[in-house]
């Protein structure tokens, strides 16, 4: 069987290697809003496309967080990255937490941006239908984006986000991913991990709120931190990019100039 390598693009030349993993609604272009202002001297960022998205839109797979975590480990090997940090948005935050289970010794630091908890997301039946049907209903994708940004964003931005989501995701993969990130509970496999883990919440996001992260992320990880972005919803890369960069890179930078060692 031919091994699969995640499509990716590299930015920066820094010694601290960082994977940036997108969420359910986008490919690696989700990080377009922060790219111009990243610290490319201290960090090297690899922006990836998960299976079913972007340049991996036609890639077959199970479309699970476990598979994605193993794909990241495989890519790290190809890049020669012995240890690395991960910034993961939403579903990508769940992928980052899977790495705590499959390759904890490889992970320096973890930043979850509006991260789905490792326990999944318990959606009531009507919300599950809204999310499940978003695979083939653009209006559902628009409603989800609007709700999770507090109803504060302009119509043109909502329309653009939906158009991008439809263009960069495979419909069947999109639907399959939901069963993994929302339906799988693996928190007992990662509970107690000593990898430093920052959760960044958007105050306008009612779905993945700071309160939810206090009950999950902050409870499970002894070296966890939480930062609430007061002006952001679920998409701080678009909504408050400069504040997100400052918070995330300050946290990553705290690992020091050397390849950090897990306590």
mmCIF file of C-alpha atoms in Angstrom:
data_model
loop_
_atom_site.group_PDB
_atom_site.id
_atom_site.type_symbol
_atom_site.label_atom_id
_atom_site.label_comp_id
_atom_site.label_asym_id
_atom_site.label_seq_id
_atom_site.Cartn_x
_atom_site.Cartn_y
_atom_site.Cartn_z
ATOM 1 C CA UNK A 1 0.000 0.000 0.000
ATOM 2 C CA UNK A 2 1.362 3.413 -0.978
ATOM 3 C CA UNK A 3 1.859 5.674 2.013
ATOM 4 C CA UNK A 4 -0.054 8.926 2.063
ATOM 5 C CA UNK A 5 1.602 12.264 2.749
ATOM 6 C CA UNK A 6 -0.486 15.243 3.790
ATOM 7 C CA UNK A 7 -0.295 18.105 1.294
ATOM 8 C CA UNK A 8 1.356 21.034 3.012
ATOM 9 C CA UNK A 9 3.131 24.345 2.642
ATOM 10 C CA UNK A 10 6.047 25.588 4.749
ATOM 11 C CA UNK A 11 6.492 29.103 6.121
ATOM 12 C CA UNK A 12 9.505 30.283 8.088
ATOM 13 C CA UNK A 13 12.942 28.979 8.965
ATOM 14 C CA UNK A 14 12.788 28.825 12.756
ATOM 15 C CA UNK A 15 14.013 25.983 14.932
ATOM 16 C CA UNK A 16 10.629 25.513 16.603
ATOM 17 C CA UNK A 17 8.550 23.405 14.206
ATOM 18 C CA UNK A 18 4.774 23.874 14.249
ATOM 19 C CA UNK A 19 1.944 22.131 12.404
ATOM 20 C CA UNK A 20 -1.146 24.260 11.740
ATOM 21 C CA UNK A 21 -4.226 22.037 11.370
ATOM 22 C CA UNK A 22 -7.497 23.373 10.006
ATOM 23 C CA UNK A 23 -11.037 22.696 11.158
ATOM 24 C CA UNK A 24 -14.177 21.158 9.683
ATOM 25 C CA UNK A 25 -15.130 24.022 7.381
ATOM 26 C CA UNK A 26 -11.849 24.784 5.621
ATOM 27 C CA UNK A 27 -8.548 23.552 4.298
ATOM 28 C CA UNK A 28 -5.155 25.070 5.111
ATOM 29 C CA UNK A 29 -6.329 28.395 3.667
ATOM 30 C CA UNK A 30 -8.086 28.826 7.030
ATOM 31 C CA UNK A 31 -4.783 30.293 8.240
ATOM 32 C CA UNK A 32 -4.552 32.841 5.430
ATOM 33 C CA UNK A 33 -5.510 35.701 7.737
ATOM 34 C CA UNK A 34 -2.575 35.144 10.089
ATOM 35 C CA UNK A 35 0.128 34.212 7.567
ATOM 36 C CA UNK A 36 1.532 37.716 6.905
ATOM 37 C CA UNK A 37 2.331 38.343 10.567
ATOM 38 C CA UNK A 38 3.673 35.030 11.845
ATOM 39 C CA UNK A 39 7.157 34.952 13.358
ATOM 40 C CA UNK A 40 9.076 33.172 10.601
ATOM 41 C CA UNK A 41 12.446 33.564 12.309
ATOM 42 C CA UNK A 42 11.681 31.667 15.496
ATOM 43 C CA UNK A 43 9.164 29.225 14.010
ATOM 44 C CA UNK A 44 8.728 27.038 10.957
ATOM 45 C CA UNK A 45 5.047 26.477 10.241
ATOM 46 C CA UNK A 46 3.671 23.627 8.143
ATOM 47 C CA UNK A 47 0.083 24.267 7.056
ATOM 48 C CA UNK A 48 -1.561 20.982 6.108
ATOM 49 C CA UNK A 49 -4.633 19.764 4.225
ATOM 50 C CA UNK A 50 -6.354 16.879 6.000
ATOM 51 C CA UNK A 51 -7.849 14.050 3.949
ATOM 52 C CA UNK A 52 -10.963 15.262 2.153
ATOM 53 C CA UNK A 53 -9.801 18.891 1.981
ATOM 54 C CA UNK A 54 -7.842 21.163 -0.326
ATOM 55 C CA UNK A 55 -5.097 19.336 -2.212
ATOM 56 C CA UNK A 56 -6.147 16.159 -0.351
ATOM 57 C CA UNK A 57 -9.792 16.570 -1.345
ATOM 58 C CA UNK A 58 -9.802 13.326 -3.303
ATOM 59 C CA UNK A 59 -7.730 11.344 -0.798
ATOM 60 C CA UNK A 60 -9.438 8.232 0.491
ATOM 61 C CA UNK A 61 -9.385 7.416 4.156
ATOM 62 C CA UNK A 62 -11.309 6.815 7.342
ATOM 63 C CA UNK A 63 -11.551 10.583 7.991
ATOM 64 C CA UNK A 64 -10.897 10.266 11.697
ATOM 65 C CA UNK A 65 -8.839 12.219 14.196
ATOM 66 C CA UNK A 66 -6.687 9.149 14.827
ATOM 67 C CA UNK A 67 -5.857 8.772 11.153
ATOM 68 C CA UNK A 68 -5.074 12.487 10.916
ATOM 69 C CA UNK A 69 -2.741 12.329 13.922
ATOM 70 C CA UNK A 70 -0.858 9.438 12.346
ATOM 71 C CA UNK A 71 -0.703 11.352 9.059
ATOM 72 C CA UNK A 72 0.958 14.230 10.934
ATOM 73 C CA UNK A 73 3.511 11.880 12.473
ATOM 74 C CA UNK A 74 4.268 10.489 9.016
ATOM 75 C CA UNK A 75 4.710 13.996 7.609
ATOM 76 C CA UNK A 76 6.932 14.974 10.533
ATOM 77 C CA UNK A 77 9.190 12.058 9.635
ATOM 78 C CA UNK A 78 9.391 13.160 6.016
ATOM 79 C CA UNK A 79 10.236 16.711 7.108
ATOM 80 C CA UNK A 80 12.845 15.507 9.579
ATOM 81 C CA UNK A 81 10.961 16.952 12.538
ATOM 82 C CA UNK A 82 11.766 14.880 15.618
ATOM 83 C CA UNK A 83 9.625 17.065 17.863
ATOM 84 C CA UNK A 84 7.030 19.662 17.016
ATOM 85 C CA UNK A 85 4.141 21.712 18.321
ATOM 86 C CA UNK A 86 0.608 21.798 16.927
ATOM 87 C CA UNK A 87 -1.877 24.623 16.472
ATOM 88 C CA UNK A 88 -5.277 23.108 15.714
ATOM 89 C CA UNK A 89 -8.526 24.907 14.995
ATOM 90 C CA UNK A 90 -11.806 23.317 16.110
ATOM 91 C CA UNK A 91 -11.713 19.785 14.634
ATOM 92 C CA UNK A 92 -7.958 20.336 14.237
ATOM 93 C CA UNK A 93 -7.791 20.837 17.988
ATOM 94 C CA UNK A 94 -9.191 17.334 18.436
ATOM 95 C CA UNK A 95 -6.538 16.049 16.022
ATOM 96 C CA UNK A 96 -3.883 17.733 18.154
ATOM 97 C CA UNK A 97 -5.218 16.016 21.265
ATOM 98 C CA UNK A 98 -5.101 12.657 19.469
ATOM 99 C CA UNK A 99 -1.359 13.194 19.166
ATOM 100 C CA UNK A 100 -1.246 13.164 22.969
ATOM 101 C CA UNK A 101 -2.376 9.544 22.663
ATOM 102 C CA UNK A 102 -0.515 8.293 19.580
ATOM 103 C CA UNK A 103 2.818 10.165 19.858
ATOM 104 C CA UNK A 104 3.055 12.162 23.108
ATOM 105 C CA UNK A 105 6.867 12.079 23.076
ATOM 106 C CA UNK A 106 6.905 13.956 19.750
ATOM 107 C CA UNK A 107 4.729 16.857 20.918
ATOM 108 C CA UNK A 108 6.310 19.985 22.410
ATOM 109 C CA UNK A 109 3.251 22.201 22.905
ATOM 110 C CA UNK A 110 -0.389 22.152 21.860
ATOM 111 C CA UNK A 111 -2.554 25.160 21.017
ATOM 112 C CA UNK A 112 -6.251 24.517 20.512
ATOM 113 C CA UNK A 113 -8.096 27.377 18.822
ATOM 114 C CA UNK A 114 -11.777 26.903 19.660
ATOM 115 C CA UNK A 115 -10.824 23.231 20.085
ATOM 116 C CA UNK A 116 -13.315 20.386 20.111
ATOM 117 C CA UNK A 117 -12.701 18.552 23.407
ATOM 118 C CA UNK A 118 -11.307 15.036 23.374
ATOM 119 C CA UNK A 119 -14.701 13.923 24.696
ATOM 120 C CA UNK A 120 -16.367 14.977 21.456
ATOM 121 C CA UNK A 121 -19.343 17.300 21.298
ATOM 122 C CA UNK A 122 -22.712 16.172 22.598
ATOM 123 C CA UNK A 123 -25.164 17.668 20.102
ATOM 124 C CA UNK A 124 -28.929 17.495 20.759
ATOM 125 C CA UNK A 125 -30.883 15.772 17.941
ATOM 126 C CA UNK A 126 -31.903 18.987 16.190
ATOM 127 C CA UNK A 127 -28.338 20.308 16.269
ATOM 128 C CA UNK A 128 -26.969 16.994 15.033
ATOM 129 C CA UNK A 129 -29.346 17.193 12.076
ATOM 130 C CA UNK A 130 -28.199 20.763 11.358
ATOM 131 C CA UNK A 131 -24.546 19.667 11.376
ATOM 132 C CA UNK A 132 -25.045 16.376 9.523
ATOM 133 C CA UNK A 133 -27.058 18.000 6.731
ATOM 134 C CA UNK A 134 -24.440 20.731 6.365
ATOM 135 C CA UNK A 135 -22.579 18.256 4.176
ATOM 136 C CA UNK A 136 -25.049 18.898 1.352
ATOM 137 C CA UNK A 137 -26.885 22.054 2.476
ATOM 138 C CA UNK A 138 -24.956 25.331 2.102
ATOM 139 C CA UNK A 139 -27.606 27.126 4.150
ATOM 140 C CA UNK A 140 -26.773 24.887 7.109
ATOM 141 C CA UNK A 141 -23.094 25.737 6.851
ATOM 142 C CA UNK A 142 -24.006 29.422 6.810
ATOM 143 C CA UNK A 143 -26.264 29.057 9.850
ATOM 144 C CA UNK A 144 -23.545 27.246 11.814
ATOM 145 C CA UNK A 145 -20.946 29.899 11.014
ATOM 146 C CA UNK A 146 -23.389 32.677 11.920
ATOM 147 C CA UNK A 147 -24.386 31.056 15.222
ATOM 148 C CA UNK A 148 -20.823 30.313 16.276
ATOM 149 C CA UNK A 149 -19.736 33.912 15.657
ATOM 150 C CA UNK A 150 -22.576 35.301 17.752
ATOM 151 C CA UNK A 151 -24.573 36.686 14.824
ATOM 152 C CA UNK A 152 -22.093 39.596 14.667
ATOM 153 C CA UNK A 153 -20.519 39.103 11.240
ATOM 154 C CA UNK A 154 -21.582 40.687 7.915
ATOM 155 C CA UNK A 155 -23.542 38.710 5.360
ATOM 156 C CA UNK A 156 -20.826 38.989 2.710
ATOM 157 C CA UNK A 157 -18.277 37.389 5.051
ATOM 158 C CA UNK A 158 -20.678 34.556 5.899
ATOM 159 C CA UNK A 159 -21.271 33.962 2.190
ATOM 160 C CA UNK A 160 -17.526 33.948 1.495
ATOM 161 C CA UNK A 161 -16.851 31.479 4.291
ATOM 162 C CA UNK A 162 -19.542 29.137 2.964
ATOM 163 C CA UNK A 163 -18.266 29.407 -0.617
ATOM 164 C CA UNK A 164 -14.738 28.548 0.513
ATOM 165 C CA UNK A 165 -15.980 25.643 2.599
ATOM 166 C CA UNK A 166 -17.889 24.149 -0.330
ATOM 167 C CA UNK A 167 -14.962 24.622 -2.706
ATOM 168 C CA UNK A 168 -12.268 23.016 -0.548
ATOM 169 C CA UNK A 169 -14.107 20.069 1.045
ATOM 170 C CA UNK A 170 -15.340 16.754 -0.308
ATOM 171 C CA UNK A 171 -18.989 16.269 0.643
ATOM 172 C CA UNK A 172 -18.692 12.633 1.750
ATOM 173 C CA UNK A 173 -15.491 13.255 3.689
ATOM 174 C CA UNK A 174 -17.020 16.320 5.327
ATOM 175 C CA UNK A 175 -19.920 14.224 6.608
ATOM 176 C CA UNK A 176 -17.648 11.390 7.754
ATOM 177 C CA UNK A 177 -15.406 13.743 9.721
ATOM 178 C CA UNK A 178 -18.400 14.772 11.851
ATOM 179 C CA UNK A 179 -18.774 11.255 13.249
ATOM 180 C CA UNK A 180 -15.171 11.336 14.431
ATOM 181 C CA UNK A 181 -14.680 14.808 15.909
ATOM 182 C CA UNK A 182 -18.150 15.068 17.434
ATOM 183 C CA UNK A 183 -18.913 11.438 18.195
ATOM 184 C CA UNK A 184 -15.693 9.948 19.557
ATOM 185 C CA UNK A 185 -14.735 10.247 23.219
ATOM 186 C CA UNK A 186 -11.048 9.523 23.838
ATOM 187 C CA UNK A 187 -10.405 11.869 26.744
ATOM 188 C CA UNK A 188 -9.452 9.059 29.129
ATOM 189 C CA UNK A 189 -6.573 8.163 26.783
ATOM 190 C CA UNK A 190 -5.068 11.642 27.100
ATOM 191 C CA UNK A 191 -6.183 12.762 30.551
ATOM 192 C CA UNK A 192 -3.181 13.682 32.687
ATOM 193 C CA UNK A 193 -0.893 14.487 29.742
ATOM 194 C CA UNK A 194 1.932 16.792 30.822
ATOM 195 C CA UNK A 195 2.347 18.409 27.400
ATOM 196 C CA UNK A 196 1.690 22.149 27.867
ATOM 197 C CA UNK A 197 -1.694 22.846 26.291
ATOM 198 C CA UNK A 198 -3.291 26.222 25.590
ATOM 199 C CA UNK A 199 -6.977 26.510 24.744
ATOM 200 C CA UNK A 200 -8.049 29.722 23.004
ATOM 201 C CA UNK A 201 -11.779 30.408 23.210
ATOM 202 C CA UNK A 202 -13.805 33.022 21.374
ATOM 203 C CA UNK A 203 -16.209 34.832 23.686
ATOM 204 C CA UNK A 204 -18.796 35.094 20.893
ATOM 205 C CA UNK A 205 -18.830 31.317 20.282
ATOM 206 C CA UNK A 206 -21.632 29.600 22.242
ATOM 207 C CA UNK A 207 -20.657 26.107 21.069
ATOM 208 C CA UNK A 208 -17.029 25.830 22.197
ATOM 209 C CA UNK A 209 -17.065 28.339 25.005
ATOM 210 C CA UNK A 210 -14.516 29.086 27.701
ATOM 211 C CA UNK A 211 -16.909 27.495 30.187
ATOM 212 C CA UNK A 212 -16.940 24.217 28.232
ATOM 213 C CA UNK A 213 -13.150 24.259 28.006
ATOM 214 C CA UNK A 214 -12.855 24.820 31.751
ATOM 215 C CA UNK A 215 -14.895 21.660 32.313
ATOM 216 C CA UNK A 216 -12.891 19.614 29.801
ATOM 217 C CA UNK A 217 -9.484 20.832 28.630
ATOM 218 C CA UNK A 218 -8.594 22.601 31.883
ATOM 219 C CA UNK A 219 -9.663 19.595 33.954
ATOM 220 C CA UNK A 220 -7.755 16.977 31.969
ATOM 221 C CA UNK A 221 -4.380 18.599 31.362
ATOM 222 C CA UNK A 222 -2.242 19.535 34.395
ATOM 223 C CA UNK A 223 -0.236 22.087 32.372
ATOM 224 C CA UNK A 224 -3.239 23.625 30.646
ATOM 225 C CA UNK A 225 -3.910 27.320 30.088
ATOM 226 C CA UNK A 226 -7.010 29.115 28.813
ATOM 227 C CA UNK A 227 -7.271 32.428 27.006
ATOM 228 C CA UNK A 228 -10.583 34.043 26.104
ATOM 229 C CA UNK A 229 -10.593 36.304 23.038
ATOM 230 C CA UNK A 230 -13.309 38.832 23.878
ATOM 231 C CA UNK A 231 -13.870 40.060 20.307
ATOM 232 C CA UNK A 232 -13.801 36.691 18.521
ATOM 233 C CA UNK A 233 -16.192 33.883 17.828
ATOM 234 C CA UNK A 234 -15.275 30.485 16.421
ATOM 235 C CA UNK A 235 -12.955 31.824 13.686
ATOM 236 C CA UNK A 236 -10.326 34.049 15.337
ATOM 237 C CA UNK A 237 -7.945 33.560 12.408
ATOM 238 C CA UNK A 238 -10.388 35.740 10.450
ATOM 239 C CA UNK A 239 -11.974 37.747 13.253
ATOM 240 C CA UNK A 240 -8.997 38.736 15.455
ATOM 241 C CA UNK A 241 -5.845 37.499 13.691
ATOM 242 C CA UNK A 242 -3.296 39.735 15.422
ATOM 243 C CA UNK A 243 -4.538 38.945 18.903
ATOM 244 C CA UNK A 244 -4.545 35.233 18.099
ATOM 245 C CA UNK A 245 -0.964 35.332 16.819
ATOM 246 C CA UNK A 246 0.241 37.141 19.928
ATOM 247 C CA UNK A 247 -1.448 34.709 22.324
ATOM 248 C CA UNK A 248 -0.439 31.555 20.436
ATOM 249 C CA UNK A 249 3.160 32.529 19.703
ATOM 250 C CA UNK A 250 3.778 33.804 23.229
ATOM 251 C CA UNK A 251 2.677 30.395 24.480
ATOM 252 C CA UNK A 252 4.800 28.500 21.952
ATOM 253 C CA UNK A 253 7.785 30.721 22.665
ATOM 254 C CA UNK A 254 7.628 29.858 26.375
ATOM 255 C CA UNK A 255 9.062 26.461 25.473
ATOM 256 C CA UNK A 256 12.432 28.129 25.145
ATOM 257 C CA UNK A 257 15.097 28.082 22.428
ATOM 258 C CA UNK A 258 15.799 24.336 22.583
ATOM 259 C CA UNK A 259 13.774 21.314 21.638
ATOM 260 C CA UNK A 260 11.524 21.134 24.681
ATOM 261 C CA UNK A 261 11.450 18.010 26.796
ATOM 262 C CA UNK A 262 8.253 16.612 28.192
ATOM 263 C CA UNK A 263 8.163 16.764 31.977
#
